[in-house]
GROMACS .gro file of C-alpha atoms in nm:
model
  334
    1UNK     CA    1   2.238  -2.412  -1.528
    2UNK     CA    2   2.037  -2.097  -1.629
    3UNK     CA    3   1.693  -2.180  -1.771
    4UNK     CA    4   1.609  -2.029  -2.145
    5UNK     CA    5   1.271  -1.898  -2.250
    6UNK     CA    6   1.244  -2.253  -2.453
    7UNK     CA    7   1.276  -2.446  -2.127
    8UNK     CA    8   1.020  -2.216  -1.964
    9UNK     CA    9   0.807  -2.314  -2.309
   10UNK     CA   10   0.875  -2.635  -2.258
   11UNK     CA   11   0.788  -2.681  -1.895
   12UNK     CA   12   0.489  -2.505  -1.976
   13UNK     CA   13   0.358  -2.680  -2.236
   14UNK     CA   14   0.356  -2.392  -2.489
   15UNK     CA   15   0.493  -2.209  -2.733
   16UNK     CA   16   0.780  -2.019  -2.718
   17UNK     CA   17   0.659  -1.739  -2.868
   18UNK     CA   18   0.350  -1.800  -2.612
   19UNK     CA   19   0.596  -1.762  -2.344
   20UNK     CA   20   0.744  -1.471  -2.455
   21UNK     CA   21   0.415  -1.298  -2.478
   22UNK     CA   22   0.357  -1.400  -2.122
   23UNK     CA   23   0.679  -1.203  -2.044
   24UNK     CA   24   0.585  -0.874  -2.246
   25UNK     CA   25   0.250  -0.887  -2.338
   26UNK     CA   26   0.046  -1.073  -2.115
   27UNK     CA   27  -0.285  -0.953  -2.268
   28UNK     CA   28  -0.258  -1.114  -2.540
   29UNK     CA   29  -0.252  -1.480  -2.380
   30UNK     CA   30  -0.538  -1.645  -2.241
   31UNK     CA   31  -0.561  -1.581  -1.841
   32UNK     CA   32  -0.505  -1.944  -1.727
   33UNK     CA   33  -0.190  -2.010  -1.953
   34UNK     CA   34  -0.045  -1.657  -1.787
   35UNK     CA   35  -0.043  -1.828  -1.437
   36UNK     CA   36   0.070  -2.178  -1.607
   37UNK     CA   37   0.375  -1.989  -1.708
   38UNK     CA   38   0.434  -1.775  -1.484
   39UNK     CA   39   0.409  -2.078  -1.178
   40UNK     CA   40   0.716  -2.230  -1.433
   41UNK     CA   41   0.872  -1.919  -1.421
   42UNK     CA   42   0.903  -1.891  -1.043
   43UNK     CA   43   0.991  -2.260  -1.017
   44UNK     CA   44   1.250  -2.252  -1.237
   45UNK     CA   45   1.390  -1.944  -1.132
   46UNK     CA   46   1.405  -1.792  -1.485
   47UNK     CA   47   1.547  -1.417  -1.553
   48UNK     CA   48   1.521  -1.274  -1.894
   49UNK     CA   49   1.811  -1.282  -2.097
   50UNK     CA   50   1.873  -0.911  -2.092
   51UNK     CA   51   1.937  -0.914  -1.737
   52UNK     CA   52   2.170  -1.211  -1.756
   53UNK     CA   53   2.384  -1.031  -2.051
   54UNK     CA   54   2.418  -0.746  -1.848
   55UNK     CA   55   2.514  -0.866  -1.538
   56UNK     CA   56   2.883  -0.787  -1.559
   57UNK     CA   57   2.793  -0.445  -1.612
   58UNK     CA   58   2.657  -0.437  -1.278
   59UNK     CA   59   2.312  -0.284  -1.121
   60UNK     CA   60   2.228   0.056  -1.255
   61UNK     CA   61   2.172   0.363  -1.043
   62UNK     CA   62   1.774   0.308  -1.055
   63UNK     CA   63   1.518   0.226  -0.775
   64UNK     CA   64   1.205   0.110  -0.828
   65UNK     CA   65   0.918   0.207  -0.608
   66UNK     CA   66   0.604  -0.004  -0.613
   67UNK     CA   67   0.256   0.139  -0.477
   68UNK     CA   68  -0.053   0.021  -0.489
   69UNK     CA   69  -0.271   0.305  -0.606
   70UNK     CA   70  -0.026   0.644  -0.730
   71UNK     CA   71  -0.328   0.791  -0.764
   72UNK     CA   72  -0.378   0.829  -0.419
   73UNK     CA   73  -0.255   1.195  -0.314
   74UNK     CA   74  -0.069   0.945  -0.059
   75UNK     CA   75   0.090   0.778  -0.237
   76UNK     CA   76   0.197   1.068  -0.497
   77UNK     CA   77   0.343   1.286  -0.217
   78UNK     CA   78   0.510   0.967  -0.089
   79UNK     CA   79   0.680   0.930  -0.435
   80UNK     CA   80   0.811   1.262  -0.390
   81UNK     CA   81   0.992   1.171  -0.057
   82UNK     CA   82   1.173   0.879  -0.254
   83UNK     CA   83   1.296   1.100  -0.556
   84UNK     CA   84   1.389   1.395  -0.379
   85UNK     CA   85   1.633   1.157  -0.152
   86UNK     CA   86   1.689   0.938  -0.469
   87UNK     CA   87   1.845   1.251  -0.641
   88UNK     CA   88   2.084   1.403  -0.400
   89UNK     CA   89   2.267   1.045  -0.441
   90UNK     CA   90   2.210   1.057  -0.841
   91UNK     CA   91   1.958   0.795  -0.857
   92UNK     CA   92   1.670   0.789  -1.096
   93UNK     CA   93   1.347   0.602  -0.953
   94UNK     CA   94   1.125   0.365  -1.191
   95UNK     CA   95   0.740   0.385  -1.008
   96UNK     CA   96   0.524   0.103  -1.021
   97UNK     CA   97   0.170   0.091  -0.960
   98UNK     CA   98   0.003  -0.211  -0.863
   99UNK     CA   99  -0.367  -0.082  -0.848
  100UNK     CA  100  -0.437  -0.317  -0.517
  101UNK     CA  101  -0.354  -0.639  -0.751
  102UNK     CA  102  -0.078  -0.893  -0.609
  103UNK     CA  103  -0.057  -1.040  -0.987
  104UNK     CA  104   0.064  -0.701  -1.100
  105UNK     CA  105   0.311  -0.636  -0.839
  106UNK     CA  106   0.422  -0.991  -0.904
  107UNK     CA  107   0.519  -0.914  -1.279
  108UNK     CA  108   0.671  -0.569  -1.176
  109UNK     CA  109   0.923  -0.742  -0.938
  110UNK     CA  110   1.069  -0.924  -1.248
  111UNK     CA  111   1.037  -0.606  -1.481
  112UNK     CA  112   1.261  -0.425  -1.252
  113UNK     CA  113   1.515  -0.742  -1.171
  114UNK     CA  114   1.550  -0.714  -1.531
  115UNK     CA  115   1.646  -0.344  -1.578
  116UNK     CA  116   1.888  -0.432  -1.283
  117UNK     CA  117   1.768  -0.152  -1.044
  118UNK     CA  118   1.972  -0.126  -0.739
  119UNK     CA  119   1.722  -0.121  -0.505
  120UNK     CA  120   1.331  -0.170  -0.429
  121UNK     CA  121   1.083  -0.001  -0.222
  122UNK     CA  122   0.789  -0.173  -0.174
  123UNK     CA  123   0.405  -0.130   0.003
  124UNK     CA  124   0.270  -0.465  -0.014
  125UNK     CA  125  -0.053  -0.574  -0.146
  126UNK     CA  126  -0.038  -0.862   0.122
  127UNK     CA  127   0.105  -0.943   0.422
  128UNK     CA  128   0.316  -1.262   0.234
  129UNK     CA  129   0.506  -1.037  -0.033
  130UNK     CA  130   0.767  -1.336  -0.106
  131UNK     CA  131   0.916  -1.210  -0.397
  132UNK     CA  132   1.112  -0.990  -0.159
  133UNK     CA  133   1.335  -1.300  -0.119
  134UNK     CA  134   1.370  -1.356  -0.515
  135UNK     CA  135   1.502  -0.955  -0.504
  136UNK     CA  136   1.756  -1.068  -0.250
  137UNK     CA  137   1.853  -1.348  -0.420
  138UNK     CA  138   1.949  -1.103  -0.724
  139UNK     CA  139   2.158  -0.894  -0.496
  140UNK     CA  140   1.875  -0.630  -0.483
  141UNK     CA  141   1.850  -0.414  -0.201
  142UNK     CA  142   1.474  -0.402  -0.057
  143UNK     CA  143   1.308  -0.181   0.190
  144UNK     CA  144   0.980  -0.201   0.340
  145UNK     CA  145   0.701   0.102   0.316
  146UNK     CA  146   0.368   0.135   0.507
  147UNK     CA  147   0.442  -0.225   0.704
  148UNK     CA  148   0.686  -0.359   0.915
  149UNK     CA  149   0.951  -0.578   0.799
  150UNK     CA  150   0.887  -1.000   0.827
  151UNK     CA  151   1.218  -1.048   0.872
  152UNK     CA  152   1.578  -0.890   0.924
  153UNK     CA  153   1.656  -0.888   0.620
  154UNK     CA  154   1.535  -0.534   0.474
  155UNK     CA  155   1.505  -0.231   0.619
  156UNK     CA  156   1.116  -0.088   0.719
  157UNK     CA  157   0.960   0.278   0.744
  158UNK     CA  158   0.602   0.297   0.841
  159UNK     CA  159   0.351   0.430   1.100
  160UNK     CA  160   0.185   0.267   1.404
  161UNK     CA  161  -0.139   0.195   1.242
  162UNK     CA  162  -0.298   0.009   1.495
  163UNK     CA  163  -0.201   0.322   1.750
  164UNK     CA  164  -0.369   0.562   1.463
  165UNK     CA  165  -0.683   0.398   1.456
  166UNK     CA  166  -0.705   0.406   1.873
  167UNK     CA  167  -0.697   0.778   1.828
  168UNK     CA  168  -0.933   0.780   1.558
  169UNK     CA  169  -1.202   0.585   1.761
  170UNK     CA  170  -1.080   0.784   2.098
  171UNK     CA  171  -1.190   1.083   1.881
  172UNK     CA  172  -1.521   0.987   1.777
  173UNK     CA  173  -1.562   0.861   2.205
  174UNK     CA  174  -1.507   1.172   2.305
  175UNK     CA  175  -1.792   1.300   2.097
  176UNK     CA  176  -2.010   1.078   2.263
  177UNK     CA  177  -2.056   0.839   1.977
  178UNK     CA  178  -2.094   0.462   2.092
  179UNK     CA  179  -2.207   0.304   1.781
  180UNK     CA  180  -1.939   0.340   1.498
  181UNK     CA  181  -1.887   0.218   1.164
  182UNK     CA  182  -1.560   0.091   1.059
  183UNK     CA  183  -1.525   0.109   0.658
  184UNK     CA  184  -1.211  -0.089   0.569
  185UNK     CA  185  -1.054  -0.232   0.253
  186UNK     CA  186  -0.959  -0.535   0.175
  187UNK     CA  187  -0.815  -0.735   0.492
  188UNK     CA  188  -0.515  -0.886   0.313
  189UNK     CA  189  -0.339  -0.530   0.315
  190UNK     CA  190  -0.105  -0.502   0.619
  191UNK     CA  191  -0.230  -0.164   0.733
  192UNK     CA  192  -0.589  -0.275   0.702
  193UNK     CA  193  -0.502  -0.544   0.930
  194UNK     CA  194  -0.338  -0.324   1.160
  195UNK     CA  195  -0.593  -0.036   1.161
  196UNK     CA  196  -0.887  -0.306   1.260
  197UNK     CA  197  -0.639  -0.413   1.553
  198UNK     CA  198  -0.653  -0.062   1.652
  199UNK     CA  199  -1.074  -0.029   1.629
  200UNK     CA  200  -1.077  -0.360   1.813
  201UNK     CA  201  -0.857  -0.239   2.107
  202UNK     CA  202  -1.019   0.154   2.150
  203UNK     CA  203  -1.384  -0.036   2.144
  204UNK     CA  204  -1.298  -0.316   2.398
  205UNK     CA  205  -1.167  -0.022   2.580
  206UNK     CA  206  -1.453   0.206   2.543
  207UNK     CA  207  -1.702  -0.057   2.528
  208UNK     CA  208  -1.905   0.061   2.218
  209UNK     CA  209  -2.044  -0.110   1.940
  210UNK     CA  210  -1.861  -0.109   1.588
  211UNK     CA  211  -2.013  -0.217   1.253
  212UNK     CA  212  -1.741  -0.313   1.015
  213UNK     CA  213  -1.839  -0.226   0.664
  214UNK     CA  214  -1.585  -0.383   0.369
  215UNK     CA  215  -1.513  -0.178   0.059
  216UNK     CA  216  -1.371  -0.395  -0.230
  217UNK     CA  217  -1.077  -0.140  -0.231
  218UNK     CA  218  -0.924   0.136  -0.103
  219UNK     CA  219  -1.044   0.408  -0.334
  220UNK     CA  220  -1.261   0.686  -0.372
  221UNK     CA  221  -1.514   0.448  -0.564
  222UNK     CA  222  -1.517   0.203  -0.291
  223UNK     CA  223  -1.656   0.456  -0.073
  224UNK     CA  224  -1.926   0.504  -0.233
  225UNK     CA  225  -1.991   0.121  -0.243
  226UNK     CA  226  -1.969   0.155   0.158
  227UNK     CA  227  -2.204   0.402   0.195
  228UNK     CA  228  -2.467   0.237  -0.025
  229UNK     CA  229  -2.484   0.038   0.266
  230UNK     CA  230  -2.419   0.250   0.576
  231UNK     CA  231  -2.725   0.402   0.445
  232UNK     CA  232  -2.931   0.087   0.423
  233UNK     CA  233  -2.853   0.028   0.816
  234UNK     CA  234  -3.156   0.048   1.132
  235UNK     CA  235  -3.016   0.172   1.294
  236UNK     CA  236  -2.743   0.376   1.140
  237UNK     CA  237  -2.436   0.437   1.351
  238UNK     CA  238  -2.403   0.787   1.452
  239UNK     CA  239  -1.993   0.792   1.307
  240UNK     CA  240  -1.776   0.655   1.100
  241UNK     CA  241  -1.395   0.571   1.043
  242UNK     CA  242  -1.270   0.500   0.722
  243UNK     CA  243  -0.922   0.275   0.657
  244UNK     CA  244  -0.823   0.594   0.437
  245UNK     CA  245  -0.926   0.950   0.339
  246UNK     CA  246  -1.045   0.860  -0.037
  247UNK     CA  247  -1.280   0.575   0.111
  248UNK     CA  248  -1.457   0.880   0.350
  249UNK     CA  249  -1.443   1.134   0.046
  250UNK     CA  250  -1.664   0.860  -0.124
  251UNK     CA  251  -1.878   0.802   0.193
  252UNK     CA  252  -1.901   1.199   0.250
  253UNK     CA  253  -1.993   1.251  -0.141
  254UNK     CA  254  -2.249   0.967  -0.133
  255UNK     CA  255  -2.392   1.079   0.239
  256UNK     CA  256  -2.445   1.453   0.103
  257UNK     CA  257  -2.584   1.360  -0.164
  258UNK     CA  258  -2.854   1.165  -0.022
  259UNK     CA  259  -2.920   1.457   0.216
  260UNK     CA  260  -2.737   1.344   0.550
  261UNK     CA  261  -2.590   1.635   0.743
  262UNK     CA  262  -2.242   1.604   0.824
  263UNK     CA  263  -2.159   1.654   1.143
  264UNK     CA  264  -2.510   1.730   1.225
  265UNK     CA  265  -2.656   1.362   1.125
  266UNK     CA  266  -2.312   1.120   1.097
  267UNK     CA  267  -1.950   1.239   1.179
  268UNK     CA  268  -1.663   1.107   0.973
  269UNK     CA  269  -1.319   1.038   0.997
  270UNK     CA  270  -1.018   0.928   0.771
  271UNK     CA  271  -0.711   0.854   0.795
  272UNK     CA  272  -0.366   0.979   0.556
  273UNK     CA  273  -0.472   1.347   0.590
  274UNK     CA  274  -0.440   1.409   0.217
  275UNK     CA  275  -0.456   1.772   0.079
  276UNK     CA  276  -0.833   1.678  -0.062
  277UNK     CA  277  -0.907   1.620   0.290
  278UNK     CA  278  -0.893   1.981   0.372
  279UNK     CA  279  -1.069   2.136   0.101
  280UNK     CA  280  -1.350   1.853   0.119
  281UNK     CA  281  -1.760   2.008   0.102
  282UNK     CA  282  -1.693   1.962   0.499
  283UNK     CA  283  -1.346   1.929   0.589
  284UNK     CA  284  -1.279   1.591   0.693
  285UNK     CA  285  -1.106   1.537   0.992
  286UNK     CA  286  -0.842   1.242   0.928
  287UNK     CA  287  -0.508   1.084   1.107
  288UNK     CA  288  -0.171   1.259   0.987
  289UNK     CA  289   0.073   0.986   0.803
  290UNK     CA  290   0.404   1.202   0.693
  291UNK     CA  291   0.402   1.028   0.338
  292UNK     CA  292   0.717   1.287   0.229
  293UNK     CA  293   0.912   1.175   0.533
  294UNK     CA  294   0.799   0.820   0.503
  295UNK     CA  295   0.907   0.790   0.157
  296UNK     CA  296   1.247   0.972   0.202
  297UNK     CA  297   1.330   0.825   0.507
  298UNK     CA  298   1.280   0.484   0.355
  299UNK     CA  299   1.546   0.572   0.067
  300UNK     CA  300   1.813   0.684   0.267
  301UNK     CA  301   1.780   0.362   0.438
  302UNK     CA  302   1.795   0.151   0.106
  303UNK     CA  303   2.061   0.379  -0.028
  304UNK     CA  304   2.274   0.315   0.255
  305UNK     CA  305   2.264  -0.042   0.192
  306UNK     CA  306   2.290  -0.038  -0.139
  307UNK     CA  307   2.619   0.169  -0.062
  308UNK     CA  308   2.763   0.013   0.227
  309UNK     CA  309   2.626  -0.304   0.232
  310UNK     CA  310   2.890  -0.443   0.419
  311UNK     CA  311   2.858  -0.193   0.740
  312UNK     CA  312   2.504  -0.118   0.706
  313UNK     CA  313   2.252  -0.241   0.973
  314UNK     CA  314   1.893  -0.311   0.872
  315UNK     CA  315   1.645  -0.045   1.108
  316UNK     CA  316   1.268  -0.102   1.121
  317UNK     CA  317   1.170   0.290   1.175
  318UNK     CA  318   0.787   0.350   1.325
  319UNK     CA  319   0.653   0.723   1.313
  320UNK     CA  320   0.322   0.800   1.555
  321UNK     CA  321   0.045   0.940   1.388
  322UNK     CA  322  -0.142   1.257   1.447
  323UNK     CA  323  -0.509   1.368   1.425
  324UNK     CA  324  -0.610   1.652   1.238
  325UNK     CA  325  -0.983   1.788   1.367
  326UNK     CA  326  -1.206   1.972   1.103
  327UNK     CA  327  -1.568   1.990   1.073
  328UNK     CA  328  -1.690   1.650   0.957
  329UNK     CA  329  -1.656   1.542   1.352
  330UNK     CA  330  -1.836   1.654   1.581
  331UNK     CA  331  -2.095   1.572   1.901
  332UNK     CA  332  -2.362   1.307   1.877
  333UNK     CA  333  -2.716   1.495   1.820
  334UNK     CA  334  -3.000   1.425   2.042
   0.00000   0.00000   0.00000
């Protein structure tokens, strides 16, 4: 039997119109009765009436795509990727961001169940994403972006982090550095996880020393966090790999500012190879992800089983990053 916003009230212990706030305007209700609700909610299985009315109408010709920072040149160039392929099939794509918050991208999944989207692309905020199956269970198409699939049940487009980061550290080695700082995000993101595996396996290989350095997030301001304490170190290591390029524009913009020469003092890497990274103060040298082809190469996959679902064949499709050397790397002074 379908469940009604009064049995979600009810299960709840609130309001109705408490529980319909929780559904459209969670701001107004107090943070604790949110996740009350919303815990009900997932129990019970409740979709908004909207989407149940509508059902016989079918899904629409929509996608959503759900990122966790748009504003991450990324990200942005990614999007483009997944509307240009969107389009030639006559699709229009609804973009979610999820600023790095698992809550968020929790409340967008049933957003876009309700406005009956065809199909989702997703980038994670976590490596247990398990409203994925509550998208299936709606007959929503799902593909993976940035991490490979958990299962065989949705397609998967991404790059082999943990080889990326190799070549990042491999870089840095051949410069003679031997002491490197790893600046990372948060370690529940899945390419987090994989880039460390990658600075674990180049510095067992190389035998030098890394200093792993955790930035609340992976933005520009969380860069500047890290650096605050790179430059508290004794000794400092003589380079440093960040998890993307807006963490090392932070580090670079702190670094310079505080008077450290770049290569000359510290030599930096990123990884994404956004346009910012080659018009940075010193252009930073970064690891090449193909965010257009990532992001179109993902929607032809969805489409596909979104249009054939009967014939189509889920495909977990791994690209090899590239480095990109500029200025910010270069050999260890004496």
């Amino acid at each position: 039997m379908a469940m009604s916003l009064r049995d979600i009230a009810r299960h709840a212990g609130v309001s109705v119109g408490t529980a319909s706030n929780v559904l459209n305007r969670p701001g107004l209700v107090a943070p604790e009765t949110v996740k009350r609700v919303q815990k009900v909610i997932e129990e019970l299985g409740y979709v908004p009436n909207g989407y149940v009315k509508t059902m016989s109408v079918g899904h629409s010709r929509t996608l959503g795509l759900v990122v966790p920072n748009v504003f991450n040149p990324f990200f942005a160039e990614l999007a483009r990727g997944v509307e240009d392929a969107a389009a030639k099939k006559n699709y229009a794509v609804f973009i979610c961001n999820t600023d790095e918050s698992r809550e968020r991208e929790e409340r967008f999944m049933g957003v876009l169940v309700e406005q009956l989207v065809k199909g989702v692309l997703i980038t994670p905020t976590s490596m247990k994403p398990g409203h994925i199956k509550t998208l299936r269970e709606r007959g929503i198409s799902v593909a993976i972006l940035g991490a490979p699939g958990k299962s065989s049940s949705e397609c998967s487009v991404t790059v082999n982090d943990v080889f990326g980061a190799e070549v990042a550290i491999e870089h840095l080695v051949e410069f003679g550095h031997k002491h490197i700082a790893w600046i990372c995000g948060p370690d529940s993101i899945p390419q987090v996880i994989d880039r460390t595996k990658g600075v674990g396996i180049a510095a067992k290989n190389h035998k030098i020393q890394i200093e792993t350095i955790h930035s609340p997030s992976m933005k520009f301001d969380g860069g500047l966090a890290a650096a605050e304490i790179f430059l508290a170190m004794n000794p400092r290591p003589t380079a440093i790999f960040c998890a993307n390029d807006l963490l090392a524009l932070g580090v670079m913009r702190k670094l310079l500012a505080a008077g450290v020469k770049i290569p000359g003092e510290v030599s930096i890497i990123g990884y994404d190879d956004i346009e910012f990274a080659r018009t940075a103060a010193v252009p930073l040298s970064s690891i090449i992800q193909p965010a257009y082809q990532l992001g179109y190469t993902a929607t032809q996959l969805l489409l596909s089983e979104c249009e054939t679902i009967e014939t189509h064949a889920h495909q977990d499709v791994r690209f090899q990053p590239e480095i990109v050397a500029r200025a910010s790397t270069g050999p260890v002074k004496s």
